[in-house]
Backbone as CSV, one residue per row, in Angstrom:
resi,resn,N_x,N_y,N_z,CA_x,CA_y,CA_z,C_x,C_y,C_z
1,MET,20.539,65.922,-21.741,19.548,66.963,-21.444,19.841,68.219,-22.266
2,LYS,18.781,68.812,-22.804,18.915,70.068,-23.548,18.076,71.143,-22.869
3,ARG,18.558,72.388,-22.956,17.840,73.510,-22.348,17.349,74.446,-23.448
4,TYR,16.124,74.909,-23.291,15.531,75.832,-24.263,14.917,77.018,-23.534
5,LYS,14.964,78.160,-24.202,14.238,79.337,-23.726,13.122,79.643,-24.722
6,ILE,11.912,79.850,-24.208,10.773,80.200,-25.056,10.226,81.540,-24.600
7,ILE,10.200,82.487,-25.518,9.593,83.798,-25.266,8.332,83.887,-26.124
8,HIS,7.217,84.180,-25.498,5.924,84.235,-26.191,5.238,85.552,-25.820
9,ARG,5.124,86.442,-26.816,4.525,87.760,-26.572,3.268,87.921,-27.410
10,THR,2.204,88.366,-26.760,0.920,88.564,-27.433,0.396,89.961,-27.104
11,TYR,0.008,90.689,-28.151,-0.495,92.049,-27.975,-1.861,92.182,-28.649
12,TYR,-2.834,92.604,-27.873,-4.147,92.955,-28.413,-4.278,94.472,-28.332
13,ASN,-4.398,95.133,-29.476,-4.594,96.579,-29.507,-6.018,96.883,-29.943
14,TYR,-6.703,97.722,-29.170,-8.105,98.055,-29.428,-8.217,99.499,-29.918
15,THR,-9.186,99.741,-30.768,-9.371,101.081,-31.325,-10.013,102.035,-30.334
16,ASP,-10.485,101.519,-29.223,-11.094,102.366,-28.194,-10.960,101.643,-26.849
17,ILE,-11.354,102.330,-25.794,-11.313,101.737,-24.458,-12.314,100.581,-24.378
18,VAL,-11.876,99.462,-23.782,-12.741,98.299,-23.631,-12.675,97.788,-22.198
19,THR,-13.634,96.949,-21.860,-13.628,96.242,-20.584,-13.266,94.789,-20.855
20,LEU,-12.201,94.348,-20.247,-11.704,92.996,-20.501,-12.390,91.973,-19.611
21,GLY,-12.868,90.892,-20.220,-13.392,89.777,-19.457,-12.259,88.855,-19.029
22,ALA,-12.605,87.794,-18.338,-11.588,86.842,-17.904,-10.911,86.204,-19.120
23,HIS,-9.611,86.019,-19.033,-8.842,85.384,-20.102,-8.177,84.113,-19.566
24,HIS,-8.234,83.063,-20.369,-7.601,81.796,-20.010,-6.278,81.684,-20.771
25,LEU,-5.213,81.412,-20.044,-3.868,81.382,-20.627,-3.284,79.971,-20.519
26,LEU,-2.965,79.396,-21.659,-2.291,78.092,-21.710,-0.888,78.336,-22.257
27,LEU,0.031,78.636,-21.359,1.381,79.049,-21.746,2.480,78.298,-20.999
28,ARG,2.118,77.602,-19.959,3.127,76.893,-19.155,3.289,75.465,-19.675
29,PRO,4.494,75.072,-20.098,4.715,73.723,-20.633,4.302,72.631,-19.653
30,ARG,3.999,71.461,-20.221,3.582,70.308,-19.422,4.823,69.623,-18.850
31,GLU,4.903,69.604,-17.532,6.054,68.995,-16.879,5.859,67.492,-16.710
32,GLY,6.972,66.774,-16.654,6.933,65.338,-16.460,8.342,64.804,-16.345
33,HIS,8.476,63.472,-16.461,9.806,62.878,-16.344,10.720,63.297,-17.495
34,ASP,10.115,63.730,-18.629,10.924,64.088,-19.793,11.054,65.594,-20.004
35,LEU,10.400,66.403,-19.187,10.483,67.861,-19.323,10.337,68.507,-17.947
36,ARG,11.280,69.378,-17.631,11.234,70.084,-16.354,11.354,71.582,-16.600
37,ILE,10.618,72.351,-15.836,10.664,73.803,-15.951,11.699,74.343,-14.978
38,GLU,12.659,75.076,-15.529,13.715,75.687,-14.713,13.262,77.037,-14.183
39,SER,12.573,77.808,-15.019,12.033,79.096,-14.587,10.859,79.459,-15.483
40,PHE,9.922,80.190,-14.925,8.753,80.615,-15.692,8.299,81.975,-15.178
41,VAL,8.169,82.943,-16.094,7.729,84.292,-15.736,6.563,84.670,-16.639
42,LEU,5.483,85.122,-16.038,4.302,85.551,-16.778,3.986,86.997,-16.406
43,LYS,3.898,87.869,-17.424,3.565,89.275,-17.205,2.313,89.623,-18.000
44,VAL,1.358,90.243,-17.342,0.102,90.643,-17.987,-0.145,92.115,-17.710
45,THR,-0.446,92.870,-18.758,-0.777,94.292,-18.644,-2.069,94.564,-19.400
46,PRO,-3.068,95.226,-18.801,-3.051,95.865,-17.484,-3.025,94.840,-16.349
47,ASP,-2.859,95.346,-15.141,-2.768,94.468,-13.980,-3.979,93.547,-13.900
48,ALA,-3.713,92.330,-13.504,-4.789,91.348,-13.387,-4.496,90.423,-12.223
49,GLN,-5.549,89.885,-11.651,-5.403,88.836,-10.654,-5.267,87.513,-11.408
50,ILE,-4.210,86.771,-11.115,-3.941,85.518,-11.811,-4.229,84.346,-10.872
51,TYR,-5.054,83.434,-11.338,-5.353,82.225,-10.583,-4.970,81.014,-11.439
52,TRP,-4.234,80.091,-10.837,-3.783,78.904,-11.553,-4.604,77.688,-11.148
53,HIS,-4.819,76.801,-12.115,-5.398,75.506,-11.797,-5.030,74.512,-12.889
54,ARG,-5.260,73.244,-12.653,-5.075,72.208,-13.658,-6.451,71.751,-14.126
55,ASP,-6.633,71.719,-15.452,-7.936,71.324,-15.976,-8.043,69.801,-16.031
56,VAL,-9.128,69.309,-16.621,-9.395,67.874,-16.634,-8.335,67.102,-17.413
57,GLU,-7.618,67.785,-18.319,-6.546,67.140,-19.090,-5.191,67.297,-18.408
58,ASP,-5.175,67.873,-17.207,-3.960,68.119,-16.435,-3.087,69.213,-17.044
59,ASN,-3.692,70.101,-17.853,-2.981,71.267,-18.360,-2.924,72.342,-17.280
60,SER,-1.826,73.090,-17.233,-1.726,74.220,-16.309,-2.405,75.431,-16.945
61,VAL,-3.454,75.924,-16.318,-4.244,77.034,-16.856,-4.166,78.219,-15.916
62,ALA,-3.839,79.394,-16.456,-3.874,80.630,-15.678,-5.110,81.414,-16.100
63,ILE,-5.892,81.857,-15.149,-7.060,82.692,-15.435,-6.743,84.102,-14.968
64,ALA,-6.793,85.043,-15.910,-6.505,86.447,-15.611,-7.808,87.220,-15.500
65,ASN,-8.028,87.835,-14.346,-9.215,88.663,-14.110,-8.788,90.124,-14.011
66,PHE,-9.378,90.966,-14.844,-8.988,92.378,-14.923,-9.985,93.245,-14.169
67,THR,-9.465,94.343,-13.605,-10.310,95.209,-12.782,-10.624,96.546,-13.436
68,GLY,-9.807,96.966,-14.406,-10.022,98.282,-14.997,-10.100,98.240,-16.506
69,PRO,-10.509,99.366,-17.131,-10.589,99.450,-18.587,-9.193,99.481,-19.210
70,ALA,-9.128,99.218,-20.508,-7.830,99.194,-21.185,-8.008,99.424,-22.672
71,GLN,-6.940,99.845,-23.316,-6.935,99.959,-24.773,-5.886,99.026,-25.383
72,GLN,-5.148,98.359,-24.513,-4.205,97.346,-24.978,-4.092,96.251,-23.925
73,LEU,-4.004,95.015,-24.402,-3.762,93.871,-23.527,-2.449,93.225,-23.970
74,THR,-1.534,93.078,-23.023,-0.240,92.469,-23.306,-0.048,91.249,-22.416
75,VAL,0.297,90.130,-23.038,0.597,88.906,-22.295,1.971,88.427,-22.740
76,GLU,2.904,88.368,-21.794,4.270,87.956,-22.106,4.679,86.816,-21.171
77,SER,5.186,85.751,-21.750,5.706,84.656,-20.935,7.121,84.337,-21.381
78,GLU,7.950,83.989,-20.408,9.317,83.573,-20.697,9.619,82.359,-19.833
79,VAL,9.994,81.271,-20.471,10.214,80.023,-19.756,11.524,79.398,-20.203
80,ILE,12.222,78.806,-19.260,13.408,77.999,-19.564,13.099,76.579,-19.132
81,ILE,13.269,75.648,-20.055,12.954,74.255,-19.747,14.189,73.381,-19.919
82,GLN,14.149,72.236,-19.253,15.135,71.177,-19.446,14.419,70.021,-20.131
83,GLN,14.894,69.664,-21.315,14.237,68.640,-22.135,15.066,67.356,-22.095
84,TYR,14.436,66.286,-21.644,15.138,65.005,-21.511,14.708,63.979,-22.557
85,ASN,13.782,64.352,-23.428,13.279,63.411,-24.431,14.214,63.350,-25.636
86,GLU,15.465,62.954,-25.379,16.480,62.949,-26.438,16.481,61.652,-27.244
87,SER,15.774,60.630,-26.776,15.689,59.347,-27.498,14.220,58.955,-27.614
88,PRO,13.462,59.644,-28.486,12.015,59.418,-28.551,11.611,58.006,-28.956
89,LEU,12.515,57.262,-29.595,12.190,55.891,-29.996,12.548,54.868,-28.914
90,ASP,13.040,55.338,-27.794,13.453,54.445,-26.712,12.253,54.128,-25.818
91,PHE,11.339,53.324,-26.329,10.186,52.897,-25.542,9.797,51.486,-25.974
92,ILE,9.048,50.797,-25.122,8.658,49.419,-25.384,7.134,49.335,-25.455
93,VAL,6.636,48.860,-26.558,5.195,48.661,-26.731,4.816,47.288,-26.170
94,ALA,3.669,47.207,-25.517,3.193,45.926,-24.994,3.118,44.895,-26.118
95,ASP,3.399,43.650,-25.781,3.461,42.584,-26.789,2.227,42.539,-27.681
96,TYR,1.041,42.675,-27.073,-0.190,42.523,-27.849,-0.451,43.708,-28.783
97,ALA,0.307,44.814,-28.616,0.079,46.005,-29.442,1.207,46.268,-30.431
98,ILE,2.193,45.387,-30.472,3.326,45.616,-31.391,2.847,45.649,-32.835
99,ASN,1.984,44.698,-33.193,1.487,44.621,-34.566,0.054,45.124,-34.646
100,TYR,-0.270,45.734,-35.775,-1.624,46.228,-36.006,-2.355,45.244,-36.915
101,PRO,-3.657,44.979,-36.668,-4.499,45.615,-35.640,-4.383,44.926,-34.278
102,PHE,-4.770,45.654,-33.251,-4.834,45.113,-31.897,-5.998,45.787,-31.190
103,SER,-6.358,45.262,-30.036,-7.444,45.854,-29.245,-6.911,46.299,-27.896
104,TYR,-7.318,47.489,-27.464,-6.969,47.952,-26.129,-7.612,47.036,-25.093
105,THR,-7.023,46.975,-23.908,-7.635,46.210,-22.825,-8.959,46.858,-22.439
106,GLU,-9.793,46.110,-21.759,-11.121,46.624,-21.384,-11.003,47.902,-20.552
107,GLY,-10.061,47.918,-19.607,-9.883,49.099,-18.775,-9.427,50.300,-19.578
108,ASP,-8.495,50.090,-20.495,-8.008,51.186,-21.333,-9.102,51.688,-22.264
109,GLN,-9.921,50.784,-22.795,-11.003,51.202,-23.693,-11.935,52.179,-23.000
110,PHE,-12.230,51.919,-21.732,-13.123,52.807,-20.982,-12.497,54.187,-20.822
111,LEU,-11.228,54.226,-20.402,-10.561,55.496,-20.158,-10.270,56.258,-21.447
112,LEU,-10.026,55.538,-22.524,-9.640,56.168,-23.782,-10.827,56.490,-24.689
113,SER,-12.017,56.156,-24.280,-13.186,56.329,-25.158,-13.356,57.757,-25.687
114,PRO,-13.092,58.824,-24.905,-13.236,60.177,-25.472,-12.252,60.464,-26.606
115,TYR,-11.132,59.738,-26.625,-10.096,59.969,-27.631,-10.235,59.039,-28.845
116,ARG,-11.324,58.267,-28.846,-11.556,57.317,-29.950,-12.875,57.591,-30.669
117,VAL,-13.473,58.743,-30.381,-14.758,59.085,-31.017,-14.543,59.250,-32.517
118,LEU,-15.286,58.496,-33.298,-15.105,58.504,-34.747,-15.697,59.751,-35.384
119,PRO,-15.115,60.214,-36.484,-15.716,61.330,-37.226,-17.015,60.867,-37.889
120,ASP,-17.731,61.785,-38.521,-18.997,61.426,-39.172,-18.758,60.438,-40.310
121,GLN,-19.835,59.828,-40.778,-19.714,58.756,-41.766,-19.024,59.203,-43.053
122,LYS,-19.366,60.395,-43.537,-18.751,60.886,-44.772,-17.234,61.024,-44.615
123,THR,-16.819,61.567,-43.482,-15.386,61.727,-43.226,-14.715,60.377,-43.054
124,ARG,-15.403,59.436,-42.388,-14.834,58.097,-42.211,-14.587,57.430,-43.561
125,GLU,-15.544,57.535,-44.453,-15.385,56.926,-45.771,-14.224,57.566,-46.523
126,LEU,-14.132,58.880,-46.448,-13.043,59.595,-47.114,-11.691,59.157,-46.556
127,LEU,-11.585,59.100,-45.224,-10.314,58.759,-44.599,-9.954,57.282,-44.795
128,ASN,-10.951,56.408,-44.794,-10.666,54.994,-45.035,-10.084,54.786,-46.431
129,ASN,-10.608,55.523,-47.403,-10.058,55.449,-48.765,-8.642,56.022,-48.813
130,TRP,-8.437,57.081,-48.046,-7.106,57.701,-47.996,-6.112,56.768,-47.316
131,ILE,-6.527,56.144,-46.222,-5.664,55.204,-45.498,-5.310,54.012,-46.390
132,PHE,-6.241,53.605,-47.257,-6.029,52.457,-48.137,-4.817,52.659,-49.036
133,GLN,-4.476,53.917,-49.299,-3.287,54.196,-50.113,-1.999,53.986,-49.310
134,VAL,-2.142,53.965,-47.993,-0.982,53.822,-47.099,-0.867,52.396,-46.563
135,TRP,-2.017,51.805,-46.251,-2.040,50.455,-45.668,-3.331,49.762,-46.071
136,LYS,-3.200,48.526,-46.511,-4.357,47.737,-46.935,-4.636,46.663,-45.899
137,SER,-5.898,46.511,-45.571,-6.303,45.519,-44.579,-5.738,44.152,-44.942
138,GLY,-5.169,43.488,-43.950,-4.573,42.187,-44.181,-3.058,42.240,-44.286
139,GLU,-2.514,43.422,-44.574,-1.066,43.572,-44.656,-0.471,43.530,-43.253
140,GLN,0.548,42.722,-43.056,1.214,42.659,-41.770,2.068,43.913,-41.576
141,VAL,1.845,44.593,-40.475,2.578,45.820,-40.224,2.659,46.061,-38.722
142,GLN,3.781,46.613,-38.280,3.890,46.996,-36.881,3.104,48.287,-36.655
143,THR,2.548,48.437,-35.484,1.712,49.601,-35.181,2.497,50.901,-35.365
144,TYR,3.714,50.937,-34.844,4.513,52.155,-34.983,4.796,52.455,-36.449
145,THR,5.098,51.437,-37.217,5.398,51.621,-38.642,4.209,52.223,-39.372
146,LEU,3.011,51.745,-39.060,1.807,52.274,-39.691,1.602,53.742,-39.329
147,LEU,1.780,54.075,-38.072,1.614,55.467,-37.645,2.658,56.370,-38.302
148,GLN,3.866,55.872,-38.426,4.917,56.655,-39.072,4.606,56.844,-40.551
149,ARG,4.026,55.844,-41.194,3.626,55.966,-42.598,2.600,57.087,-42.783
150,LEU,1.611,57.121,-41.895,0.597,58.170,-41.980,1.234,59.545,-41.802
151,THR,2.145,59.634,-40.835,2.837,60.893,-40.561,3.607,61.366,-41.777
152,GLU,4.364,60.461,-42.380,5.178,60.808,-43.543,4.316,61.125,-44.759
153,THR,3.198,60.430,-44.913,2.327,60.660,-46.072,1.750,62.067,-46.053
154,ILE,1.302,62.519,-44.891,0.784,63.882,-44.785,1.877,64.887,-45.124
155,ASN,3.061,64.644,-44.588,4.193,65.551,-44.821,4.578,65.618,-46.301
156,LYS,4.550,64.475,-46.991,5.050,64.414,-48.358,4.009,64.755,-49.423
157,THR,2.736,64.571,-49.118,1.705,64.757,-50.145,0.907,66.047,-50.001
158,LEU,1.017,66.712,-48.850,0.263,67.949,-48.633,1.232,69.124,-48.463
159,VAL,0.758,70.306,-48.796,1.581,71.513,-48.737,1.317,72.256,-47.426
160,TYR,2.383,72.539,-46.691,2.255,73.290,-45.444,2.070,74.771,-45.729
161,LYS,1.088,75.386,-45.090,0.839,76.819,-45.219,0.566,77.419,-43.852
162,VAL,1.142,78.573,-43.615,0.837,79.307,-42.386,-0.539,79.945,-42.553
163,ARG,-1.442,79.664,-41.626,-2.776,80.248,-41.690,-2.991,81.155,-40.488
164,GLU,-3.316,82.417,-40.744,-3.570,83.363,-39.669,-5.009,83.272,-39.166
165,GLU,-5.890,82.683,-39.989,-7.297,82.588,-39.601,-7.454,81.674,-38.387
166,PRO,-8.374,82.015,-37.493,-8.606,81.146,-36.332,-9.309,79.858,-36.756
167,GLY,-9.293,78.885,-35.875,-9.997,77.645,-36.156,-9.123,76.612,-36.829
168,VAL,-9.702,75.430,-37.019,-8.996,74.296,-37.598,-9.801,73.772,-38.781
169,GLN,-9.123,73.514,-39.889,-9.781,72.931,-41.052,-10.211,71.498,-40.734
170,SER,-11.331,71.091,-41.315,-11.735,69.698,-41.182,-10.784,68.829,-41.992
171,ALA,-10.774,67.543,-41.699,-9.935,66.614,-42.463,-10.318,66.645,-43.936
172,GLU,-11.607,66.748,-44.212,-12.079,66.806,-45.599,-11.543,68.042,-46.310
173,GLU,-11.558,69.195,-45.623,-11.052,70.428,-46.222,-9.562,70.327,-46.518
174,THR,-8.804,69.777,-45.586,-7.353,69.683,-45.776,-7.010,68.783,-46.957
175,LEU,-7.692,67.646,-47.076,-7.426,66.751,-48.201,-7.887,67.366,-49.515
176,SER,-9.004,68.083,-49.481,-9.529,68.711,-50.691,-8.614,69.828,-51.180
177,LEU,-8.145,70.657,-50.243,-7.266,71.771,-50.597,-5.842,71.309,-50.895
178,GLY,-5.475,70.182,-50.304,-4.108,69.705,-50.477,-3.101,70.501,-49.681
179,SER,-3.586,71.252,-48.689,-2.694,72.095,-47.893,-3.317,72.370,-46.530
180,GLY,-2.484,72.855,-45.625,-2.990,73.203,-44.306,-1.860,73.643,-43.405
181,SER,-2.235,74.079,-42.219,-1.267,74.491,-41.206,-0.948,73.293,-40.325
182,CYS,-0.082,73.491,-39.353,0.291,72.395,-38.463,-0.924,71.853,-37.714
183,ARG,-1.829,72.744,-37.290,-3.006,72.272,-36.556,-3.953,71.506,-37.473
184,ASP,-4.014,71.884,-38.757,-4.852,71.164,-39.716,-4.290,69.772,-39.972
185,PHE,-2.972,69.676,-40.107,-2.328,68.380,-40.322,-2.499,67.482,-39.093
186,ALA,-2.416,68.084,-37.901,-2.580,67.309,-36.669,-3.979,66.717,-36.594
187,LEU,-4.993,67.517,-36.951,-6.361,67.011,-36.907,-6.575,65.909,-37.934
188,LEU,-6.050,66.076,-39.143,-6.163,65.041,-40.164,-5.559,63.733,-39.660
189,PHE,-4.386,63.810,-39.074,-3.730,62.625,-38.527,-4.586,61.999,-37.424
190,MET,-5.117,62.812,-36.528,-5.950,62.314,-35.438,-7.168,61.570,-35.950
191,GLU,-7.854,62.161,-36.911,-9.081,61.552,-37.430,-8.770,60.227,-38.128
192,ALA,-7.646,60.181,-38.844,-7.251,58.939,-39.507,-6.932,57.854,-38.482
193,VAL,-6.224,58.236,-37.426,-5.864,57.284,-36.378,-7.113,56.732,-35.700
194,LYS,-8.094,57.582,-35.478,-9.339,57.121,-34.857,-10.069,56.133,-35.762
195,CYS,-9.991,56.347,-37.074,-10.600,55.402,-38.008,-9.926,54.037,-37.942
196,LEU,-8.688,54.010,-37.450,-7.970,52.750,-37.247,-8.308,52.129,-35.891
197,GLY,-9.138,52.829,-35.100,-9.544,52.312,-33.802,-8.629,52.678,-32.661
198,LEU,-7.671,53.573,-32.923,-6.708,53.952,-31.884,-7.090,55.288,-31.250
199,ALA,-6.558,55.529,-30.063,-6.843,56.765,-29.330,-5.836,57.836,-29.713
200,SER,-6.332,59.037,-29.950,-5.454,60.139,-30.346,-5.941,61.436,-29.733
201,ARG,-5.008,62.344,-29.475,-5.363,63.645,-28.924,-4.474,64.735,-29.529
202,PHE,-4.965,65.969,-29.453,-4.313,67.140,-30.031,-3.338,67.738,-29.025
203,VAL,-2.201,68.214,-29.523,-1.194,68.834,-28.658,-0.823,70.199,-29.216
204,SER,-0.821,71.213,-28.372,-0.318,72.529,-28.767,0.931,72.819,-27.959
205,GLY,1.876,73.496,-28.581,3.117,73.799,-27.883,4.052,74.586,-28.766
206,TYR,5.326,74.270,-28.673,6.351,74.989,-29.426,7.286,73.995,-30.097
207,LEU,7.923,74.455,-31.163,8.914,73.651,-31.876,10.175,74.482,-32.061
208,HIS,11.304,73.908,-31.682,12.573,74.579,-31.945,13.002,74.229,-33.358
209,ALA,12.964,75.215,-34.247,13.374,75.038,-35.633,14.648,75.837,-35.841
210,PRO,15.811,75.203,-35.813,17.093,75.928,-35.864,17.218,76.900,-37.026
211,LEU,16.676,76.566,-38.199,16.817,77.436,-39.364,16.013,78.722,-39.228
212,MET,15.064,78.725,-38.268,14.216,79.906,-38.099,14.384,80.533,-36.727
213,SER,15.453,80.178,-36.016,15.600,80.623,-34.633,15.710,82.138,-34.490
214,SER,16.156,82.814,-35.555,16.314,84.264,-35.480,15.068,85.006,-35.957
215,GLN,14.066,84.269,-36.405,12.862,84.896,-36.933,11.721,84.802,-35.933
216,ILE,10.714,85.615,-36.151,9.521,85.563,-35.306,8.756,84.298,-35.671
217,GLY,8.531,83.442,-34.698,7.842,82.189,-34.966,6.412,82.203,-34.462
218,SER,5.889,81.038,-34.242,4.517,80.901,-33.749,4.436,79.620,-32.945
219,THR,3.292,79.385,-32.372,3.093,78.134,-31.659,3.015,76.993,-32.673
220,HIS,3.092,75.778,-32.176,3.092,74.610,-33.055,2.055,73.612,-32.543
221,ALA,1.663,72.688,-33.408,0.682,71.678,-33.031,1.042,70.339,-33.648
222,TRP,0.735,69.264,-32.926,0.924,67.913,-33.423,-0.097,67.015,-32.731
223,ALA,0.079,65.714,-32.826,-0.893,64.785,-32.234,-0.158,63.713,-31.442
224,GLU,-0.881,63.098,-30.518,-0.352,61.969,-29.768,-1.279,60.774,-29.937
225,VAL,-0.692,59.593,-29.911,-1.442,58.332,-29.995,-1.097,57.503,-28.765
226,TYR,-2.117,56.856,-28.183,-1.835,56.037,-27.003,-1.432,54.636,-27.431
227,LEU,-0.180,54.275,-27.106,0.354,52.954,-27.407,0.558,52.208,-26.094
228,PRO,-0.141,51.099,-25.882,0.031,50.345,-24.636,1.500,50.006,-24.385
229,GLY,1.954,50.272,-23.184,3.344,50.044,-22.826,4.212,51.258,-23.070
230,GLY,3.901,52.013,-24.107,4.677,53.202,-24.449,4.032,54.487,-23.984
231,GLY,2.716,54.439,-23.749,1.988,55.628,-23.320,1.639,56.527,-24.500
232,TRP,1.394,57.791,-24.211,1.062,58.770,-25.251,2.336,59.154,-26.004
233,LYS,2.388,58.809,-27.277,3.560,59.107,-28.112,3.167,60.126,-29.178
234,GLY,4.018,61.137,-29.340,3.704,62.222,-30.266,4.177,61.944,-31.690
235,PHE,3.347,62.355,-32.650,3.682,62.281,-34.070,3.380,63.639,-34.695
236,ASP,4.336,64.136,-35.469,4.201,65.470,-36.047,4.154,65.371,-37.573
237,PRO,2.957,65.375,-38.162,2.857,65.271,-39.625,3.392,66.489,-40.367
238,THR,3.556,67.603,-39.686,4.121,68.789,-40.343,5.568,68.543,-40.746
239,ILE,6.316,67.848,-39.898,7.709,67.532,-40.227,7.870,66.080,-40.659
240,GLY,6.802,65.284,-40.535,6.832,63.902,-40.994,7.610,62.959,-40.109
241,ASP,7.593,63.176,-38.794,8.405,62.331,-37.919,7.795,62.270,-36.523
242,ILE,8.336,61.361,-35.717,7.908,61.254,-34.334,8.370,62.497,-33.577
243,VAL,7.642,62.844,-32.536,7.971,64.023,-31.733,9.217,63.739,-30.904
244,GLY,10.129,64.711,-30.892,11.388,64.510,-30.190,11.760,65.656,-29.293
245,THR,13.046,65.826,-29.109,13.566,66.780,-28.133,13.261,68.230,-28.490
246,ASP,13.030,68.538,-29.766,12.756,69.918,-30.166,11.297,70.320,-29.983
247,HIS,10.454,69.384,-29.570,9.036,69.679,-29.333,8.801,69.955,-27.853
248,ILE,8.101,71.024,-27.566,7.812,71.416,-26.184,6.292,71.506,-26.021
249,PRO,5.654,70.485,-25.445,4.196,70.490,-25.298,3.727,71.439,-24.202
250,VAL,2.602,72.090,-24.460,2.006,72.995,-23.477,0.645,72.490,-23.016
251,ALA,-0.200,72.072,-23.957,-1.547,71.647,-23.605,-2.010,70.525,-24.523
252,VAL,-2.846,69.643,-23.995,-3.420,68.557,-24.782,-4.935,68.600,-24.660
253,SER,-5.610,68.047,-25.673,-7.063,68.008,-25.648,-7.562,66.977,-26.644
254,ARG,-8.731,66.428,-26.377,-9.340,65.527,-27.356,-9.900,66.310,-28.536
255,LEU,-10.065,67.644,-28.360,-10.593,68.502,-29.415,-9.522,69.466,-29.886
256,ALA,-9.334,69.551,-31.198,-8.251,70.367,-31.750,-8.438,71.855,-31.481
257,GLU,-9.680,72.297,-31.374,-9.936,73.727,-31.221,-10.006,74.171,-29.757
258,ALA,-9.736,73.271,-28.819,-10.010,73.554,-27.405,-8.846,74.147,-26.630
259,VAL,-7.646,74.225,-27.246,-6.499,74.667,-26.451,-5.715,75.800,-27.119
260,PRO,-6.361,76.925,-27.431,-5.588,78.077,-27.922,-4.738,78.619,-26.779
261,PRO,-3.582,79.217,-27.083,-2.725,79.747,-26.012,-3.433,80.778,-25.145
262,ILE,-4.247,81.634,-25.780,-4.961,82.680,-25.048,-6.389,82.746,-25.565
263,SER,-7.341,82.763,-24.660,-8.743,82.930,-25.044,-9.425,83.812,-24.016
264,GLY,-10.350,84.625,-24.469,-11.039,85.536,-23.564,-11.995,86.426,-24.328
265,SER,-12.501,87.436,-23.666,-13.490,88.315,-24.285,-13.293,89.748,-23.807
266,TYR,-13.939,90.673,-24.514,-13.959,92.065,-24.065,-15.305,92.675,-24.413
267,ALA,-15.679,93.699,-23.681,-16.946,94.396,-23.911,-16.646,95.799,-24.425
268,GLY,-17.336,96.196,-25.471,-17.137,97.511,-26.058,-17.315,97.445,-27.561
269,SER,-17.364,98.599,-28.191,-17.602,98.665,-29.634,-16.307,98.690,-30.444
270,ALA,-15.166,98.647,-29.772,-13.872,98.758,-30.448,-13.548,97.506,-31.250
271,LYS,-12.714,97.706,-32.261,-12.152,96.586,-33.001,-10.778,96.273,-32.423
272,SER,-10.323,95.047,-32.634,-9.040,94.643,-32.057,-8.080,94.162,-33.134
273,LYS,-6.804,94.331,-32.852,-5.747,93.838,-33.720,-4.813,92.983,-32.887
274,LEU,-4.469,91.819,-33.407,-3.634,90.870,-32.678,-2.238,90.791,-33.293
275,ASP,-1.217,90.852,-32.447,0.167,90.655,-32.872,0.795,89.624,-31.932
276,VAL,1.443,88.623,-32.524,2.047,87.554,-31.716,3.485,87.333,-32.166
277,GLY,4.352,87.120,-31.201,5.746,86.774,-31.496,6.187,85.634,-30.599
278,VAL,6.819,84.635,-31.192,7.319,83.486,-30.436,8.766,83.234,-30.845
279,TRP,9.638,83.094,-29.861,11.043,82.798,-30.107,11.448,81.586,-29.264
280,VAL,11.949,80.554,-29.902,12.428,79.350,-29.221,13.903,79.197,-29.527
281,SER,14.732,79.216,-28.501,16.182,79.134,-28.712,16.799,78.103,-27.779
282,LYS,17.851,77.467,-28.263,18.570,76.485,-27.457,19.642,77.211,-26.646
283,LEU,19.761,76.859,-25.375,20.722,77.498,-24.481,21.994,76.652,-24.363
């Protein structure tokens, strides 16, 4: 078991007084047999009423409702987790899914259908040609091996860039530019996996990067694929490997743009400036 502390600070500074609308906060890690929360503290300024619920994806969502005007919004979270996913390859895939291609069971197909929606025809053609460079139809390959190949190919052939702009690049844009952020790489991987007929979803969270532990970091993104017998397994094309103990998931979604850490609105003519700091350290 490993313990990590994650500090996530977000500051919105406005040029004038504004009225804050409700804000949705996705900051609490996803608990399970492989991750447990030891402590979690959330501070919001100005004062707000906080209501918690779990959304349809079972993410923990805090809704902050504000009562007064403000010229700055501060959201600070500090969490200590216990991470038990120290052997990410220690899982067993169902016999019928060990080798690719395979078909999900009828029951799984129904439940997984939202995560298997294919991209548009132009994108499918582009990705099928791209996949052909990694795997050719008829080649015998294990399902995990194929997924790992896709992960490594994105890591080795595309250039990682930090993007401050909101939103996610399309798979076509990322391949055309030859570069992207972690969320862009995650979406490219997801779309390719769907073209293979497999279920995939987007994950936002944190990554412990020892070489950058003393620097101001940011949130991280990767993708998960549903493997019968193994469940949802994470793959991180930014680092070119399966998701392991240094990855801390916070929220999942079938849509890459649906799980920003903080989303909300304000009323007023002021402009806003955003500052974010994330620190992930091993205890």
